[in-house]
mmCIF file with all atom_site columns, C-alpha atoms in Angstrom:
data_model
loop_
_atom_site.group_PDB
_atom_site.id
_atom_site.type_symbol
_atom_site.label_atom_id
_atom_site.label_alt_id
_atom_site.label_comp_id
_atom_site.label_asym_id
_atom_site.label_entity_id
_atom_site.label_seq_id
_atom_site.pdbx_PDB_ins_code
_atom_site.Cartn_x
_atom_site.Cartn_y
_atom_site.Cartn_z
_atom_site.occupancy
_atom_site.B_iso_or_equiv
_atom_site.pdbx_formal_charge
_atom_site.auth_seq_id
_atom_site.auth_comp_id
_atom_site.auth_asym_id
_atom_site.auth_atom_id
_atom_site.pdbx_PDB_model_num
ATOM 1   C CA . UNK E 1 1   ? 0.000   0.000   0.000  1.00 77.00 ? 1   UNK E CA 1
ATOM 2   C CA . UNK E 1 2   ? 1.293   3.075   -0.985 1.00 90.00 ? 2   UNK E CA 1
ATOM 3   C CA . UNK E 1 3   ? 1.235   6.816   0.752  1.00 90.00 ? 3   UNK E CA 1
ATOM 4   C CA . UNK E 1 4   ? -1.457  8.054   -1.248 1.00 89.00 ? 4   UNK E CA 1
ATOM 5   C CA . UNK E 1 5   ? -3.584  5.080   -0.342 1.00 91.00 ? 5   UNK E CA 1
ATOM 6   C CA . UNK E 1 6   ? -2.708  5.324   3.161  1.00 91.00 ? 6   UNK E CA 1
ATOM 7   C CA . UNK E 1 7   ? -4.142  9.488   2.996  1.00 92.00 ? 7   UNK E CA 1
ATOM 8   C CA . UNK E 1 8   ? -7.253  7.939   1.140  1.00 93.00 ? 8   UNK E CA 1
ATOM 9   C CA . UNK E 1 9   ? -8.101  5.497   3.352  1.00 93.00 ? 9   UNK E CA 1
ATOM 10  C CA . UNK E 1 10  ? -7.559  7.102   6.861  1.00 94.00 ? 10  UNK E CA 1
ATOM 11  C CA . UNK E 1 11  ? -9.622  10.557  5.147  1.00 94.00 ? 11  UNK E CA 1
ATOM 12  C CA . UNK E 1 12  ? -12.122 7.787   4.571  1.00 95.00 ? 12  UNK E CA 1
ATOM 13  C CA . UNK E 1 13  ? -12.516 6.351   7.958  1.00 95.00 ? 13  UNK E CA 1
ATOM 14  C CA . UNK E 1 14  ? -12.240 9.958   9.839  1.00 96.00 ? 14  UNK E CA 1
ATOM 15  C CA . UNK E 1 15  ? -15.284 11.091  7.123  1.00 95.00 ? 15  UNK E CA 1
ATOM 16  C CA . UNK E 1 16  ? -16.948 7.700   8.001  1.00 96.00 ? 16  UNK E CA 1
ATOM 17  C CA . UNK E 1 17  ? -16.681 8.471   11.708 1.00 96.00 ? 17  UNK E CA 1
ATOM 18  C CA . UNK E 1 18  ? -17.834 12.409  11.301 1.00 95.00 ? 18  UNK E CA 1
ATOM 19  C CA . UNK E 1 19  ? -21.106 11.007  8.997  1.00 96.00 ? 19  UNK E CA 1
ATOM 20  C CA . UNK E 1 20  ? -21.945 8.707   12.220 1.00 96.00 ? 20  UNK E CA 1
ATOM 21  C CA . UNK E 1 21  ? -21.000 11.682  15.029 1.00 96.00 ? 21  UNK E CA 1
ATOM 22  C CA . UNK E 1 22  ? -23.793 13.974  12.995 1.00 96.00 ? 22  UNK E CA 1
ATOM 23  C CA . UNK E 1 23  ? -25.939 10.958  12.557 1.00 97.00 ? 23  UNK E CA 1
ATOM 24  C CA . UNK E 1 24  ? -26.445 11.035  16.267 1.00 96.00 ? 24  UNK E CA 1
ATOM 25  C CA . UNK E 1 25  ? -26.615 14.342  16.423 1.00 97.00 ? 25  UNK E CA 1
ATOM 26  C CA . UNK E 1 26  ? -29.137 14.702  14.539 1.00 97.00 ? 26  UNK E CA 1
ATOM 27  C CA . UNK E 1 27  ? -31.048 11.998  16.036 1.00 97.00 ? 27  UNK E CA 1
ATOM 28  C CA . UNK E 1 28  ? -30.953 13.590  19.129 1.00 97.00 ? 28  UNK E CA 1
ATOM 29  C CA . UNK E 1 29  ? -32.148 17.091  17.681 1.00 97.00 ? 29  UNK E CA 1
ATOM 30  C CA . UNK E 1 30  ? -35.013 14.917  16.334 1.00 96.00 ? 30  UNK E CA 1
ATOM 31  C CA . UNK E 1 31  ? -36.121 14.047  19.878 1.00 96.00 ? 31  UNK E CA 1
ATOM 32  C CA . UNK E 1 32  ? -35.645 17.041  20.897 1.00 96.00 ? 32  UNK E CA 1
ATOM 33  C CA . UNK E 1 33  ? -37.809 18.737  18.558 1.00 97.00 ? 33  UNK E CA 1
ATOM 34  C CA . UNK E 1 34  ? -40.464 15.605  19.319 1.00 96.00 ? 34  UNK E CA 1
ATOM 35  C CA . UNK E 1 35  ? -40.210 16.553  22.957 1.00 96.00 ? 35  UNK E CA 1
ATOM 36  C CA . UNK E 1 36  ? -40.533 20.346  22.210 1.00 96.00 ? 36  UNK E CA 1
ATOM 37  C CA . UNK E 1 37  ? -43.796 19.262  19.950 1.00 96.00 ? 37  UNK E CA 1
ATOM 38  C CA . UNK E 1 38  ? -45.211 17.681  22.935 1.00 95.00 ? 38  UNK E CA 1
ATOM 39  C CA . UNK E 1 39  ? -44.720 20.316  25.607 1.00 96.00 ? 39  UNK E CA 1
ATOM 40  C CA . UNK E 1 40  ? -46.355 23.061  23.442 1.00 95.00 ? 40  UNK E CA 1
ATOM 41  C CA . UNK E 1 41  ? -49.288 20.470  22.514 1.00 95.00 ? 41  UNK E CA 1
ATOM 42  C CA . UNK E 1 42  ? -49.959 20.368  26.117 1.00 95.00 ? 42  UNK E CA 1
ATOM 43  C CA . UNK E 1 43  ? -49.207 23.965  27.010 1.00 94.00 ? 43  UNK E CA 1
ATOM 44  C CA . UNK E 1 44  ? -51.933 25.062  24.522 1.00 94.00 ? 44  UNK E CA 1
ATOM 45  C CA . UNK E 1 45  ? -54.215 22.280  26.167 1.00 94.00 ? 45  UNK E CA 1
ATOM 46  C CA . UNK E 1 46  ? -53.651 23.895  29.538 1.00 93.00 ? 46  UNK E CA 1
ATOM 47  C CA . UNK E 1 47  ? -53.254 27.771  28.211 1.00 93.00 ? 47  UNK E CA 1
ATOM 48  C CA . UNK E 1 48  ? -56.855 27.352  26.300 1.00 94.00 ? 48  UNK E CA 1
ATOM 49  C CA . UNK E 1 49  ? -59.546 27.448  28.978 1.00 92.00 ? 49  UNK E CA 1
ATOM 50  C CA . UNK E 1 50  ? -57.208 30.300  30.543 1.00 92.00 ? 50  UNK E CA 1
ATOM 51  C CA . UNK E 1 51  ? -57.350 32.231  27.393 1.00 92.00 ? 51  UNK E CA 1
ATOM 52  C CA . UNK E 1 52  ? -61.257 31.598  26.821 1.00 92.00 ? 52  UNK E CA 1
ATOM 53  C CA . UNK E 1 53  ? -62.168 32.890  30.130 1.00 92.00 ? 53  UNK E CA 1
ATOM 54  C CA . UNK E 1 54  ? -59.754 36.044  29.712 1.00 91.00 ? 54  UNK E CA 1
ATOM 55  C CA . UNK E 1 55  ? -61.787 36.747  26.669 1.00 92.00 ? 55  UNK E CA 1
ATOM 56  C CA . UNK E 1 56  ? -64.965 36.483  28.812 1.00 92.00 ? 56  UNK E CA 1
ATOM 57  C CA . UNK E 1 57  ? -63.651 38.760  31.534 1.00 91.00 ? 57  UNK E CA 1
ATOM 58  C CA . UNK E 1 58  ? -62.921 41.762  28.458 1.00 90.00 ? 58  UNK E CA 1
ATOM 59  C CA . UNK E 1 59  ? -66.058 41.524  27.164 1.00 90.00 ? 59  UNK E CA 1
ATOM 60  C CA . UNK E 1 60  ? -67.646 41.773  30.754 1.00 90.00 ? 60  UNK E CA 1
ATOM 61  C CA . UNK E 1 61  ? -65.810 44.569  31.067 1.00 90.00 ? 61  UNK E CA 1
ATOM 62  C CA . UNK E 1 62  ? -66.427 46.010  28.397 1.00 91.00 ? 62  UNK E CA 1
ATOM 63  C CA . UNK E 1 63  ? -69.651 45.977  28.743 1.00 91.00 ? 63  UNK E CA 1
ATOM 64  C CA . UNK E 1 64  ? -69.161 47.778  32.417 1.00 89.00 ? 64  UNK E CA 1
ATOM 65  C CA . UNK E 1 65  ? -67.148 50.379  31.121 1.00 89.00 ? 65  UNK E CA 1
ATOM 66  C CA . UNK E 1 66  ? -69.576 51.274  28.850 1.00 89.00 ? 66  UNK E CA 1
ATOM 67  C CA . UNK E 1 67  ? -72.287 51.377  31.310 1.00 89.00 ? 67  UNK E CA 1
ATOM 68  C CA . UNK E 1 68  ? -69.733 53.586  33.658 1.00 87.00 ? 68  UNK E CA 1
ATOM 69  C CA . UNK E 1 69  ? -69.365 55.926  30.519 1.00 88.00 ? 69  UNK E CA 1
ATOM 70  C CA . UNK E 1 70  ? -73.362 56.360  30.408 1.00 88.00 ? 70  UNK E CA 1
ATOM 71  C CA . UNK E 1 71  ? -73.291 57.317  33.885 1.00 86.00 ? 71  UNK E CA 1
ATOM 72  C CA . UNK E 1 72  ? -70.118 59.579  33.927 1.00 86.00 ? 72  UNK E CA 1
ATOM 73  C CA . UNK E 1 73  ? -71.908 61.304  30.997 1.00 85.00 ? 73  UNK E CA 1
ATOM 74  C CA . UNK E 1 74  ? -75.576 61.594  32.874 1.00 84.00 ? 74  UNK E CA 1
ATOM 75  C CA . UNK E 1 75  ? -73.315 62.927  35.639 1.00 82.00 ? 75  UNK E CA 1
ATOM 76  C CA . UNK E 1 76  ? -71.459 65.222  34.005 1.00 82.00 ? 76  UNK E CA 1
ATOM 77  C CA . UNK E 1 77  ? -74.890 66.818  32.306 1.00 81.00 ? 77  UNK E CA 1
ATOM 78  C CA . UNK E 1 78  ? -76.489 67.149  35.683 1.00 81.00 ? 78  UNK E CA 1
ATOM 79  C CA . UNK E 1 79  ? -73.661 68.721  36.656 1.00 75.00 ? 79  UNK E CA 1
ATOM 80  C CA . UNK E 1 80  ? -73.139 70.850  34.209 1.00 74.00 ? 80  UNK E CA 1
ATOM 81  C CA . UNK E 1 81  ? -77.068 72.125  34.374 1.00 73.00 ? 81  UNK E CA 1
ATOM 82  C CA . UNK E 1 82  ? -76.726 72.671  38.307 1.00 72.00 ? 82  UNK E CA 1
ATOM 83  C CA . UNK E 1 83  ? -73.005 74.604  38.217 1.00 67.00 ? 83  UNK E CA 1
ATOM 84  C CA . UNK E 1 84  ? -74.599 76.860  35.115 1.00 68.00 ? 84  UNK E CA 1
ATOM 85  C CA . UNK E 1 85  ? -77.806 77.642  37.181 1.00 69.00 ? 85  UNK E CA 1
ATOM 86  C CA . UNK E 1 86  ? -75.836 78.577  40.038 1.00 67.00 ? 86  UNK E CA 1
ATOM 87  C CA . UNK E 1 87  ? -73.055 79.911  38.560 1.00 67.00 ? 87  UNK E CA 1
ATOM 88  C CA . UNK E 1 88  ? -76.184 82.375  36.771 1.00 68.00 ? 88  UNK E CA 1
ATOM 89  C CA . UNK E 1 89  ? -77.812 82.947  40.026 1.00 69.00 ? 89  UNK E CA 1
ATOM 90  C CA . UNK E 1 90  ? -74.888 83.479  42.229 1.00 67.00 ? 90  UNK E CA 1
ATOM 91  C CA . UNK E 1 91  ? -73.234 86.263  39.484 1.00 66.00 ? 91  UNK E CA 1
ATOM 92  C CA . UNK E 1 92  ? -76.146 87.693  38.448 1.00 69.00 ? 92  UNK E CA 1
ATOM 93  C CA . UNK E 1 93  ? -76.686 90.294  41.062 1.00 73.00 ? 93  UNK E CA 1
ATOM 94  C CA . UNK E 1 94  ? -72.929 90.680  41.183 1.00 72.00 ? 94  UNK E CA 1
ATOM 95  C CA . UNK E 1 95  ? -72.888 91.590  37.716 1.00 72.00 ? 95  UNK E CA 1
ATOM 96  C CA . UNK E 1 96  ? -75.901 93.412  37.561 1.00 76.00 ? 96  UNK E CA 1
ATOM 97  C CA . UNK E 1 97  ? -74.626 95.848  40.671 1.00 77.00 ? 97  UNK E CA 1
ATOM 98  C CA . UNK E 1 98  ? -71.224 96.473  39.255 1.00 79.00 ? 98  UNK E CA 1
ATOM 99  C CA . UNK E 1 99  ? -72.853 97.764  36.179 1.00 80.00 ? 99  UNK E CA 1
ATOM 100 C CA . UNK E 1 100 ? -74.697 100.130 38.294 1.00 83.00 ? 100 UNK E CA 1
ATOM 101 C CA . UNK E 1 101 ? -72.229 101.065 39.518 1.00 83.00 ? 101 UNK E CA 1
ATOM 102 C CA . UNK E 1 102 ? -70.197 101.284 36.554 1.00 84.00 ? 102 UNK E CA 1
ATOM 103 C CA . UNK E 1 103 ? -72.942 103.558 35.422 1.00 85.00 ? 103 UNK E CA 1
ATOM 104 C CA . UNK E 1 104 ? -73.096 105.521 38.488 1.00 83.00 ? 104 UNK E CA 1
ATOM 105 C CA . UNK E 1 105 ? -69.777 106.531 38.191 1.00 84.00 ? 105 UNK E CA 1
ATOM 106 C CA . UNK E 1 106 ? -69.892 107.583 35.116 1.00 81.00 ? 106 UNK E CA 1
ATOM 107 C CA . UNK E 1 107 ? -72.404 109.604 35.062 1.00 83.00 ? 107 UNK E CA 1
ATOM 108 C CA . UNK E 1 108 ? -70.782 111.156 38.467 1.00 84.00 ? 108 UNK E CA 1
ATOM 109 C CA . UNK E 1 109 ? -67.378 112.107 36.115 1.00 81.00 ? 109 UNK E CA 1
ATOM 110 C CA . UNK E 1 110 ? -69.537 113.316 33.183 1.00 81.00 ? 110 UNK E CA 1
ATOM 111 C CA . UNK E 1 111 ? -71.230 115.741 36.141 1.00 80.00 ? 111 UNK E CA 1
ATOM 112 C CA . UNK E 1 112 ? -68.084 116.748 37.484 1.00 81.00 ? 112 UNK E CA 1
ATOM 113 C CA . UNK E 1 113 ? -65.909 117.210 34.097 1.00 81.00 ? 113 UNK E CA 1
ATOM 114 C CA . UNK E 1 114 ? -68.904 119.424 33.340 1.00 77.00 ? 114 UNK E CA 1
ATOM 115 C CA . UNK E 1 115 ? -70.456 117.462 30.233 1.00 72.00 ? 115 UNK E CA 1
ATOM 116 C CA . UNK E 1 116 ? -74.622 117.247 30.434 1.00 66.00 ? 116 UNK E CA 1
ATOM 117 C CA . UNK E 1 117 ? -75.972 113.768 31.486 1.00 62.00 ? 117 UNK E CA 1
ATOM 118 C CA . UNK E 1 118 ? -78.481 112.446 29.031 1.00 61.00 ? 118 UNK E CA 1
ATOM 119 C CA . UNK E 1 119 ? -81.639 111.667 30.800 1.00 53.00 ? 119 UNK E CA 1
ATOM 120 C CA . UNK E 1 120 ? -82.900 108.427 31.033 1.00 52.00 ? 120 UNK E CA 1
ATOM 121 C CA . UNK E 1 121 ? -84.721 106.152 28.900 1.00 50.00 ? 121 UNK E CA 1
ATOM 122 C CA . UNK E 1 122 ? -88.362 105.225 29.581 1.00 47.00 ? 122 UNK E CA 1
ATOM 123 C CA . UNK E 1 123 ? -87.545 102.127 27.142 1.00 50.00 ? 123 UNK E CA 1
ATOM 124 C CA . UNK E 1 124 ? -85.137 100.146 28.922 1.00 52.00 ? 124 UNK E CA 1
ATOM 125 C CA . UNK E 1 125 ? -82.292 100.819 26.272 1.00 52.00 ? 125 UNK E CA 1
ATOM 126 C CA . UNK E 1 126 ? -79.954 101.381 29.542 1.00 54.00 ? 126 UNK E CA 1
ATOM 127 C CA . UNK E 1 127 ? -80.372 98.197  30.965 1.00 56.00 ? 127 UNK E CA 1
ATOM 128 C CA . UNK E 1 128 ? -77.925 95.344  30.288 1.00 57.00 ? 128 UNK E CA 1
ATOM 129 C CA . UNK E 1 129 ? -79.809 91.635  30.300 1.00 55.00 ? 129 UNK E CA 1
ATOM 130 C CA . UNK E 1 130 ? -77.589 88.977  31.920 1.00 55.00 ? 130 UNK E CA 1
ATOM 131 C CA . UNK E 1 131 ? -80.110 86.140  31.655 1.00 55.00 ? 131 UNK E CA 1
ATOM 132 C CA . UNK E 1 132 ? -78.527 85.267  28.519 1.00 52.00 ? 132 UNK E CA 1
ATOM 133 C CA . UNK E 1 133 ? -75.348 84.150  30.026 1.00 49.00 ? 133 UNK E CA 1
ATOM 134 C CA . UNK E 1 134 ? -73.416 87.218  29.201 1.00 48.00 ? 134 UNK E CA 1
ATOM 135 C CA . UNK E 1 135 ? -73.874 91.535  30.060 1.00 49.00 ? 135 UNK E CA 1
ATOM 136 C CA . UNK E 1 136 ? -75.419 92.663  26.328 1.00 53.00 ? 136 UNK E CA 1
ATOM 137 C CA . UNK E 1 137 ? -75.401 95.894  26.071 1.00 54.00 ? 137 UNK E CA 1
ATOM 138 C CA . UNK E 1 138 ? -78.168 97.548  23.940 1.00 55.00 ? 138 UNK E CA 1
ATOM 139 C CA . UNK E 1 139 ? -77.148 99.366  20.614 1.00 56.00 ? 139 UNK E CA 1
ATOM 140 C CA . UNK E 1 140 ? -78.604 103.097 21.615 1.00 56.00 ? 140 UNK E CA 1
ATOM 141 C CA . UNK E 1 141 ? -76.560 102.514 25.491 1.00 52.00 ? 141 UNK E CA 1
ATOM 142 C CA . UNK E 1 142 ? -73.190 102.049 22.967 1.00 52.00 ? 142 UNK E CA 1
ATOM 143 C CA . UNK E 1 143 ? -73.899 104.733 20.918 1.00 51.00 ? 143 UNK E CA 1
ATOM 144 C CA . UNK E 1 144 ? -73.951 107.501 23.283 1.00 50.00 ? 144 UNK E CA 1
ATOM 145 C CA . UNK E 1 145 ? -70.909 105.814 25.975 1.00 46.00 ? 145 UNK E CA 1
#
């Protein structure tokens, strides 16, 4: 036996003996991946009930938030309705003073700077209306301030 068929017939057995080292190898990746197959077959038998009754718990709550959302919203018009009726009755006579007394005064500086005072309406033009939610003062009032 020559050299060269010495080389060719140890690369043989070492090439022989790597084949059979990832045989088993792979044979034991195989059962492995069998194992791993198993496990998640029974995790999804366990995890399914769990996941069916989360689903149930959402949709109950969903239901109660949107229930809670009806009543924050019935709340918040009741309140809104109470704070603008008091808010109107407690600012009302507030507002309706200070512009008396807004007008007072100016008709005190127009006496004492020496201008006439125009006399009073028998119409009502002077009067500001604050049941609308805001002072409005009447076009004839602006005209002459």
């Amino acid at each position: 036996m020559t050299a060269g068929e010495l080389v060719v017939v140890l690369a043989a057995v070492l090439l022989s003996i790597g084949f059979a080292a990832l045989v088993v190898v792979l044979l034991r990746v195989l059962d492995a991946v069998r194992d791993l197959r198993g496990e998640v077959v029974e995790m999804r038998e366990q995890t399914r009930p769990l996941i069916d009754e989360l689903r149930e718990s959402a949709h109950v709550a969903r239901q109660d938030l949107e229930r809670f959302d009806k009543v924050l919203g019935s709340a918040e018009a009741i309140g809104d309705a109470v704070g603008s009726t008091v808010a109107r009755s407690a600012y009302s006579s507030p507002a309706i003073k200070a512009a008396g007394v807004a007008r007072g005064a100016g008709r005190t500086w127009s006496r004492l700077r020496g201008r006439p005072v125009a006399a009073r309406s028998t119409r009502g033009a002077d009067v500001i209306d604050v049941r609308r939610g805001r002072a409005e003062i009447p076009r004839e009032a602006r005209r002459r301030a």
